[in-house]
GROMACS .gro file of C-alpha atoms in nm:
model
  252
    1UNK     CA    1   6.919 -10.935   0.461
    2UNK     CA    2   6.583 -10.808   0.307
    3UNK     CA    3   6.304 -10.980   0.109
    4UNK     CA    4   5.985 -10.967  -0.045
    5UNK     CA    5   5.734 -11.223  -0.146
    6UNK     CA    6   5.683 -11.243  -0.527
    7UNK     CA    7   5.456 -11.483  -0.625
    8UNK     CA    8   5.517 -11.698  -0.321
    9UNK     CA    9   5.902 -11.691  -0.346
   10UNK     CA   10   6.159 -11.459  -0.186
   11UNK     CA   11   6.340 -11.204  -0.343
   12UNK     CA   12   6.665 -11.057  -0.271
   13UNK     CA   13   6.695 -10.681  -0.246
   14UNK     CA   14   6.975 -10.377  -0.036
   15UNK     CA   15   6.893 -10.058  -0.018
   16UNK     CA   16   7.180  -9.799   0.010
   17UNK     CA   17   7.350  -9.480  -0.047
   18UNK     CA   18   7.218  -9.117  -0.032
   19UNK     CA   19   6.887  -9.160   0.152
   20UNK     CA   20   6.785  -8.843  -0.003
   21UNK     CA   21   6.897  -8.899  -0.343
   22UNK     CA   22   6.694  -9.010  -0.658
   23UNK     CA   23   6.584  -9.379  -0.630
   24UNK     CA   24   6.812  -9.592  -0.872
   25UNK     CA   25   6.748  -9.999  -0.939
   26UNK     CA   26   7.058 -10.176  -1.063
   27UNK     CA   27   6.947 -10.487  -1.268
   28UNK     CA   28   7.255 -10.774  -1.269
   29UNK     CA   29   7.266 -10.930  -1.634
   30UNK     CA   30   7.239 -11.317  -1.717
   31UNK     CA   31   7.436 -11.584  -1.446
   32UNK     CA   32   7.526 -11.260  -1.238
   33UNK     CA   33   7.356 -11.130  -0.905
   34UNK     CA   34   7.353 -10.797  -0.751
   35UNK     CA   35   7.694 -10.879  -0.600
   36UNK     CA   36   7.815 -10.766  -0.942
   37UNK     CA   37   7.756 -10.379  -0.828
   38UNK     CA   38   7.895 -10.397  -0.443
   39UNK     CA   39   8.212 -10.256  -0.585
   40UNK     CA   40   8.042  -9.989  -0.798
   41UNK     CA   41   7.836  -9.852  -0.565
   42UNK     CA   42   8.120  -9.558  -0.423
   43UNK     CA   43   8.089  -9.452  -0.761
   44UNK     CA   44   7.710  -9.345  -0.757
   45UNK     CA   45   7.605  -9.394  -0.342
   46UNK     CA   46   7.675  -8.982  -0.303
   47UNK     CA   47   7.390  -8.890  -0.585
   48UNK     CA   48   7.159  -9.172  -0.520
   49UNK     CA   49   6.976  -9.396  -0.331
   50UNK     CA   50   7.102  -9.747  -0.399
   51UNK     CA   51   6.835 -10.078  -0.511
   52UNK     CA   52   6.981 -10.372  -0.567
   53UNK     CA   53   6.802 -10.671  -0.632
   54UNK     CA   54   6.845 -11.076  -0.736
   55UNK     CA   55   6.598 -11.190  -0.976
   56UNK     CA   56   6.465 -11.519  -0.915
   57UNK     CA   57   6.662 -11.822  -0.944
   58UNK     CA   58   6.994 -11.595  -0.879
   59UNK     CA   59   7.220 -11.470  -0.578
   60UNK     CA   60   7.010 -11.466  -0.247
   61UNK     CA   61   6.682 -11.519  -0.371
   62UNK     CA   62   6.464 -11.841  -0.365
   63UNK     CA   63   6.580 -12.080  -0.662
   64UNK     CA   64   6.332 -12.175  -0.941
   65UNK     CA   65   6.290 -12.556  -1.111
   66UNK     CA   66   6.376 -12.363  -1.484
   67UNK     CA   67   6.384 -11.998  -1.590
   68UNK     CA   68   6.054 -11.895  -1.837
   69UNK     CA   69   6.180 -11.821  -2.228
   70UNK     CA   70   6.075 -11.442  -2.188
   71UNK     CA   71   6.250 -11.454  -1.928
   72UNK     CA   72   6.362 -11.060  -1.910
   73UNK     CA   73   5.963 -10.984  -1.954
   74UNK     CA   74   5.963 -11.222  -1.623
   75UNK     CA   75   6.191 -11.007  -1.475
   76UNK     CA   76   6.041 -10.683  -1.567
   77UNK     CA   77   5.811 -10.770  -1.354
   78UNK     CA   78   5.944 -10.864  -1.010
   79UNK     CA   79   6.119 -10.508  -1.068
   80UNK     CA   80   5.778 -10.362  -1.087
   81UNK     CA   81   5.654 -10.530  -0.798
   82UNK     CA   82   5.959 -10.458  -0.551
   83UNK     CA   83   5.922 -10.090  -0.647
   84UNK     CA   84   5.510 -10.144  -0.564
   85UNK     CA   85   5.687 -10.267  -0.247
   86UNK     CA   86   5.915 -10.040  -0.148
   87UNK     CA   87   5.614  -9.776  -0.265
   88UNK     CA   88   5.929  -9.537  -0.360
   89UNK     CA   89   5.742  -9.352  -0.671
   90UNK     CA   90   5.946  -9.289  -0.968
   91UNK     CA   91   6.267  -9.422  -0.993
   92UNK     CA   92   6.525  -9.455  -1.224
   93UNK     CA   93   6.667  -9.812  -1.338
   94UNK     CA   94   7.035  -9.921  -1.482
   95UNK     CA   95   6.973 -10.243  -1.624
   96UNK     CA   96   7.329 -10.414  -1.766
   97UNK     CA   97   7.348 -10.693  -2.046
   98UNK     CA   98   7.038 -10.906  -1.993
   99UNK     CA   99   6.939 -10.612  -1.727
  100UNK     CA  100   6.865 -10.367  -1.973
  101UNK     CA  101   6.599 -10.595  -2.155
  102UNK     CA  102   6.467 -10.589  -1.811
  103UNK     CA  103   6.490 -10.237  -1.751
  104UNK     CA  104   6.348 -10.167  -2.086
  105UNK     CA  105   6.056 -10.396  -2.056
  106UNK     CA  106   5.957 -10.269  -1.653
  107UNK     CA  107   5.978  -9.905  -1.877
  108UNK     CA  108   5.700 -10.029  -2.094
  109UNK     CA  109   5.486 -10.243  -1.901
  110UNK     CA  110   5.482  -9.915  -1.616
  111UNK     CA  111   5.600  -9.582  -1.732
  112UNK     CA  112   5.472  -9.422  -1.447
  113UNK     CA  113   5.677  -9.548  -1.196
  114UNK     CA  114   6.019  -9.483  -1.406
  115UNK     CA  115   6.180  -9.153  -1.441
  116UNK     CA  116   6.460  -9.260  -1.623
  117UNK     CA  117   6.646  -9.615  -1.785
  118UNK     CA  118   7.016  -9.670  -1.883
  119UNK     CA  119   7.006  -9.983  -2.141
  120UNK     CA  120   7.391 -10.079  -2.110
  121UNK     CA  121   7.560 -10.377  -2.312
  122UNK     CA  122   7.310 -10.576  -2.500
  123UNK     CA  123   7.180 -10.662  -2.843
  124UNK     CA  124   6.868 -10.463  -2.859
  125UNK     CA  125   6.561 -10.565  -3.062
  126UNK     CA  126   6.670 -10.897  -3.148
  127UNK     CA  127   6.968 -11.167  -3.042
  128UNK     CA  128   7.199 -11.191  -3.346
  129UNK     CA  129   7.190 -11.469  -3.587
  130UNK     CA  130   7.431 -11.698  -3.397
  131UNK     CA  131   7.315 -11.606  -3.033
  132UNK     CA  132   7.254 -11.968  -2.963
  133UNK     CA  133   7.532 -12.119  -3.108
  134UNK     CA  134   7.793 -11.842  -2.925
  135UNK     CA  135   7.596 -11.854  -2.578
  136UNK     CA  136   7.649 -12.290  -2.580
  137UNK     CA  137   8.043 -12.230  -2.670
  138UNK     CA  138   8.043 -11.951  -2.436
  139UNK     CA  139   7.919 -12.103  -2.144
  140UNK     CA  140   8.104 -12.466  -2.211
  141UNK     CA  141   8.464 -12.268  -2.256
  142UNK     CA  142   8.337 -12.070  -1.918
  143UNK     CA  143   8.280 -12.337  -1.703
  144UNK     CA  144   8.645 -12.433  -1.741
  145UNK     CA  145   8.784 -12.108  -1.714
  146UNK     CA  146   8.897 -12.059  -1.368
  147UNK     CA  147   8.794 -11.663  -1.350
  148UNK     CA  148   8.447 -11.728  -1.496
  149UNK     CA  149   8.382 -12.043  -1.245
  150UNK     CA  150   8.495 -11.799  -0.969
  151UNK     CA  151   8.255 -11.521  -1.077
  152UNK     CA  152   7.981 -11.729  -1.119
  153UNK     CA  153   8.037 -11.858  -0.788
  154UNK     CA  154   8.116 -11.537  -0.623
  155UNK     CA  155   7.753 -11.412  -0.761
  156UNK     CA  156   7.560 -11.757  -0.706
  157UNK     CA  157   7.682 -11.984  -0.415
  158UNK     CA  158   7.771 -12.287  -0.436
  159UNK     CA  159   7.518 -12.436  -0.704
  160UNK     CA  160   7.605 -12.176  -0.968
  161UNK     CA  161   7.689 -12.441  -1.240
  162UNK     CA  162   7.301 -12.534  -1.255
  163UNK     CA  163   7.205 -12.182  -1.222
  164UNK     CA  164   7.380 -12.122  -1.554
  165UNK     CA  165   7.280 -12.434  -1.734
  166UNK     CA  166   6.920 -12.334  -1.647
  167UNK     CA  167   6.981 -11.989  -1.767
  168UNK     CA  168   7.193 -12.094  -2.106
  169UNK     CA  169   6.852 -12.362  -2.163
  170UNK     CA  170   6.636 -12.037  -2.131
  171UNK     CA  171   6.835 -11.806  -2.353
  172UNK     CA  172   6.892 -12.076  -2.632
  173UNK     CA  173   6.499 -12.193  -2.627
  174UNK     CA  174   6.431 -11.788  -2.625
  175UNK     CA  175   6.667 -11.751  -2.960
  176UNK     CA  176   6.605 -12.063  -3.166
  177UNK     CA  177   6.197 -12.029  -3.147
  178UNK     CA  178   6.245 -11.650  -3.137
  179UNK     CA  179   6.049 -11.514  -2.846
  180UNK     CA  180   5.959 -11.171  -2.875
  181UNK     CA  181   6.189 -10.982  -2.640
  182UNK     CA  182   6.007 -10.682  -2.583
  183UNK     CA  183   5.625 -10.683  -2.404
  184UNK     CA  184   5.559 -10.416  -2.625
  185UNK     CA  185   5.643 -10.244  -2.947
  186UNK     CA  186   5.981 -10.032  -2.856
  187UNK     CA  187   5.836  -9.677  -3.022
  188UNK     CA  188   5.630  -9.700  -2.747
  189UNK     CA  189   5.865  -9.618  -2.471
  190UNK     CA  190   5.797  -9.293  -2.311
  191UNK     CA  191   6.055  -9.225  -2.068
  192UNK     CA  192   6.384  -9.127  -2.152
  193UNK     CA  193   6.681  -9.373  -2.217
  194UNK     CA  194   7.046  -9.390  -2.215
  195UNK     CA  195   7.223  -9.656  -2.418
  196UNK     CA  196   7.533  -9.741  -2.365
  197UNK     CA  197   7.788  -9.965  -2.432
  198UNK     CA  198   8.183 -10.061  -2.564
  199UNK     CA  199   8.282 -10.031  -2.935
  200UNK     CA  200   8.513 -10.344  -2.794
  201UNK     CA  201   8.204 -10.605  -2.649
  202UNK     CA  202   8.270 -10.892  -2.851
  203UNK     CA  203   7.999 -11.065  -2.657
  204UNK     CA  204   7.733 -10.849  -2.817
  205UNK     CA  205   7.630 -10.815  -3.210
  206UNK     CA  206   7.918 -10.644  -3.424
  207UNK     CA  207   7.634 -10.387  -3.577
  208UNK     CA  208   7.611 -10.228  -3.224
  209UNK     CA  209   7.649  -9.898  -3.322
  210UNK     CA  210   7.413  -9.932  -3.636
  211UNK     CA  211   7.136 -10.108  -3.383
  212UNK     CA  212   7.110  -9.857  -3.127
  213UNK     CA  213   7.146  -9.539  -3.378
  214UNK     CA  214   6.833  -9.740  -3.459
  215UNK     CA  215   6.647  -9.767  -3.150
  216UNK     CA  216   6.747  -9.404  -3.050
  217UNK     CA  217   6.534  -9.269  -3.332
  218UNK     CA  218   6.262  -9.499  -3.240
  219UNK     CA  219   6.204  -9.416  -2.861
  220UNK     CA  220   6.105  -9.062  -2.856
  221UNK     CA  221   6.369  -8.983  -2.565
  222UNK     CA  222   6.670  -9.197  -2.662
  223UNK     CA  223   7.062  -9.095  -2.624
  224UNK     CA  224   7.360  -9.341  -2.701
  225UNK     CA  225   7.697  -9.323  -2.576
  226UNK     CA  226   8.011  -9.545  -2.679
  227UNK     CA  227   8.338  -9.593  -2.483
  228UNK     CA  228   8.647  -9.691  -2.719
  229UNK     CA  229   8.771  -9.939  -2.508
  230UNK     CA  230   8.661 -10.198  -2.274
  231UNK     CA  231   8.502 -10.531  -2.327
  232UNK     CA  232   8.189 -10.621  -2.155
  233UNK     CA  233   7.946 -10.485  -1.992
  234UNK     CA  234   8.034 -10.120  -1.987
  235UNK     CA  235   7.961 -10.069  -1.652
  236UNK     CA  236   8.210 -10.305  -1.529
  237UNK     CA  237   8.555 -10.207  -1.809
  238UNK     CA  238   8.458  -9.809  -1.794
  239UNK     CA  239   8.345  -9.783  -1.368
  240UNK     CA  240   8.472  -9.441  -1.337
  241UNK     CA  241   8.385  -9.300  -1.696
  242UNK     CA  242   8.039  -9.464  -1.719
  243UNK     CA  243   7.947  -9.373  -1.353
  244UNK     CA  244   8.032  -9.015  -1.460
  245UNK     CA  245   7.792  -8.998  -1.778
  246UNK     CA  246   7.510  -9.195  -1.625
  247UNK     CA  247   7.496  -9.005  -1.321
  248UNK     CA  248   7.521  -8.689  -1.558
  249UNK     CA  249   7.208  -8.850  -1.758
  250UNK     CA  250   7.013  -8.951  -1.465
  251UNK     CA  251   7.020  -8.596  -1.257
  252UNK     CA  252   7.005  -8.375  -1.555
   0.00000   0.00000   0.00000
């Protein structure tokens, strides 16, 4: 297994595919890991070269005592630094659910190393009125349900139950006192973005469609595209579909 050193702490990262294809970063959403993607990856491995990473406190890297309120800002920049890393250029990053506030946010804080960003499944420029409220009953009915425990297990070992409760704390503090979710204003985004998602995600706002018409006229490069079914994220309930636009979107 690989690591780097972040700030004194180890994290998690694969490298595979296409050794001559475009660099591509897949960012895991909120209580996942990079484990999410393993079965994706015959779906894009042919066009690109694979980077998968766990963010701190997830999967195979080190653990943290609690996760910061901005925390996808946080993230944004461990993504930065593996890239420094790795000292791979440009790449292109898919960030999913909490992942694309990521991807987006690594985007502004260092256009020059991106070359292109899919934002997939996610709320966009704010969390909807009763983010906190859903994400406590979410996560209580979920750690009960046997499919969720196993997922969150599958992606997070053995202590994955105070992985999410650290994460849920985060999230809640991060809607209630409403901590800006972007590092910096949106309409300043420079490289191009795909966003996608399900007109069937439940688990995101019910104005999807209305909020990223919305951001697409913002960013000066922004596309959307919708599948009709599926729940969430899209990248999971569309595989073959989504692979097929996003690998489309990042090669044209």
């Amino acid at each position: 297994m690989s690591y780097f050193i972040y700030q004194n702490q180890k994290i998690y990262y694969k490298i595979t595919g296409s050794p001559n294809g475009k660099p591509l970063i897949m960012l895991h959403g909120d209580t996942a890991s990079s484990v999410m993607f393993e079965l994706l990856l015959p779906l894009y491995q042919e066009n690109f070269q694979i980077i998968l990473m766990d963010f701190l406190g997830n999967g195979r890297s080190d653990r943290v005592e609690k996760f910061p309120e901005d925390l996808w800002i946080a993230q944004s920049r461990q993504v930065i630094a593996l890239i420094e890393y790795l000292e791979i250029g440009k790449c292109s990053l898919l960030g999913t659910s909490g992942g694309a506030w990521t991807a987006l946010n690594a985007a502004l804080l260092r256009p020059d190393l991106m070359d292109k960003v899919v934002a997939d499944s996610f709320d966009g420029r704010s969390l909807h009125k009763n983010f906190a409220i859903q994400l406590l009953r979410e996560r209580e009915f979920a750690k009960q349900d046997l499919h969720a425990r196993q997922f969150y297990e599958w992606c997070q070992g053995e202590d994955w139950e105070h992985v999410v409760d650290l994460n849920t704390r985060a999230l809640t503090k991060c809607a209630e006192e409403e901590f800006p979710l972007f590092c910096r204003p949106l309409e300043s985004l420079s490289v191009p973005v795909l966003f996608t998602g399900t007109l069937k995600d439940n688990m995101c706002r019910q104005n999807l469609e209305e909020e990223y018409e919305e951001m697409k006229h913002l960013v000066p490069n922004g596309t959307i595209h919708f599948f009709p079914s599926g729940g969430h994220p899209a990248i999971l309930t569309n595989a073959e579909a989504f692979a097929r636009v996003v690998t489309e979107f990042l090669s044209g």
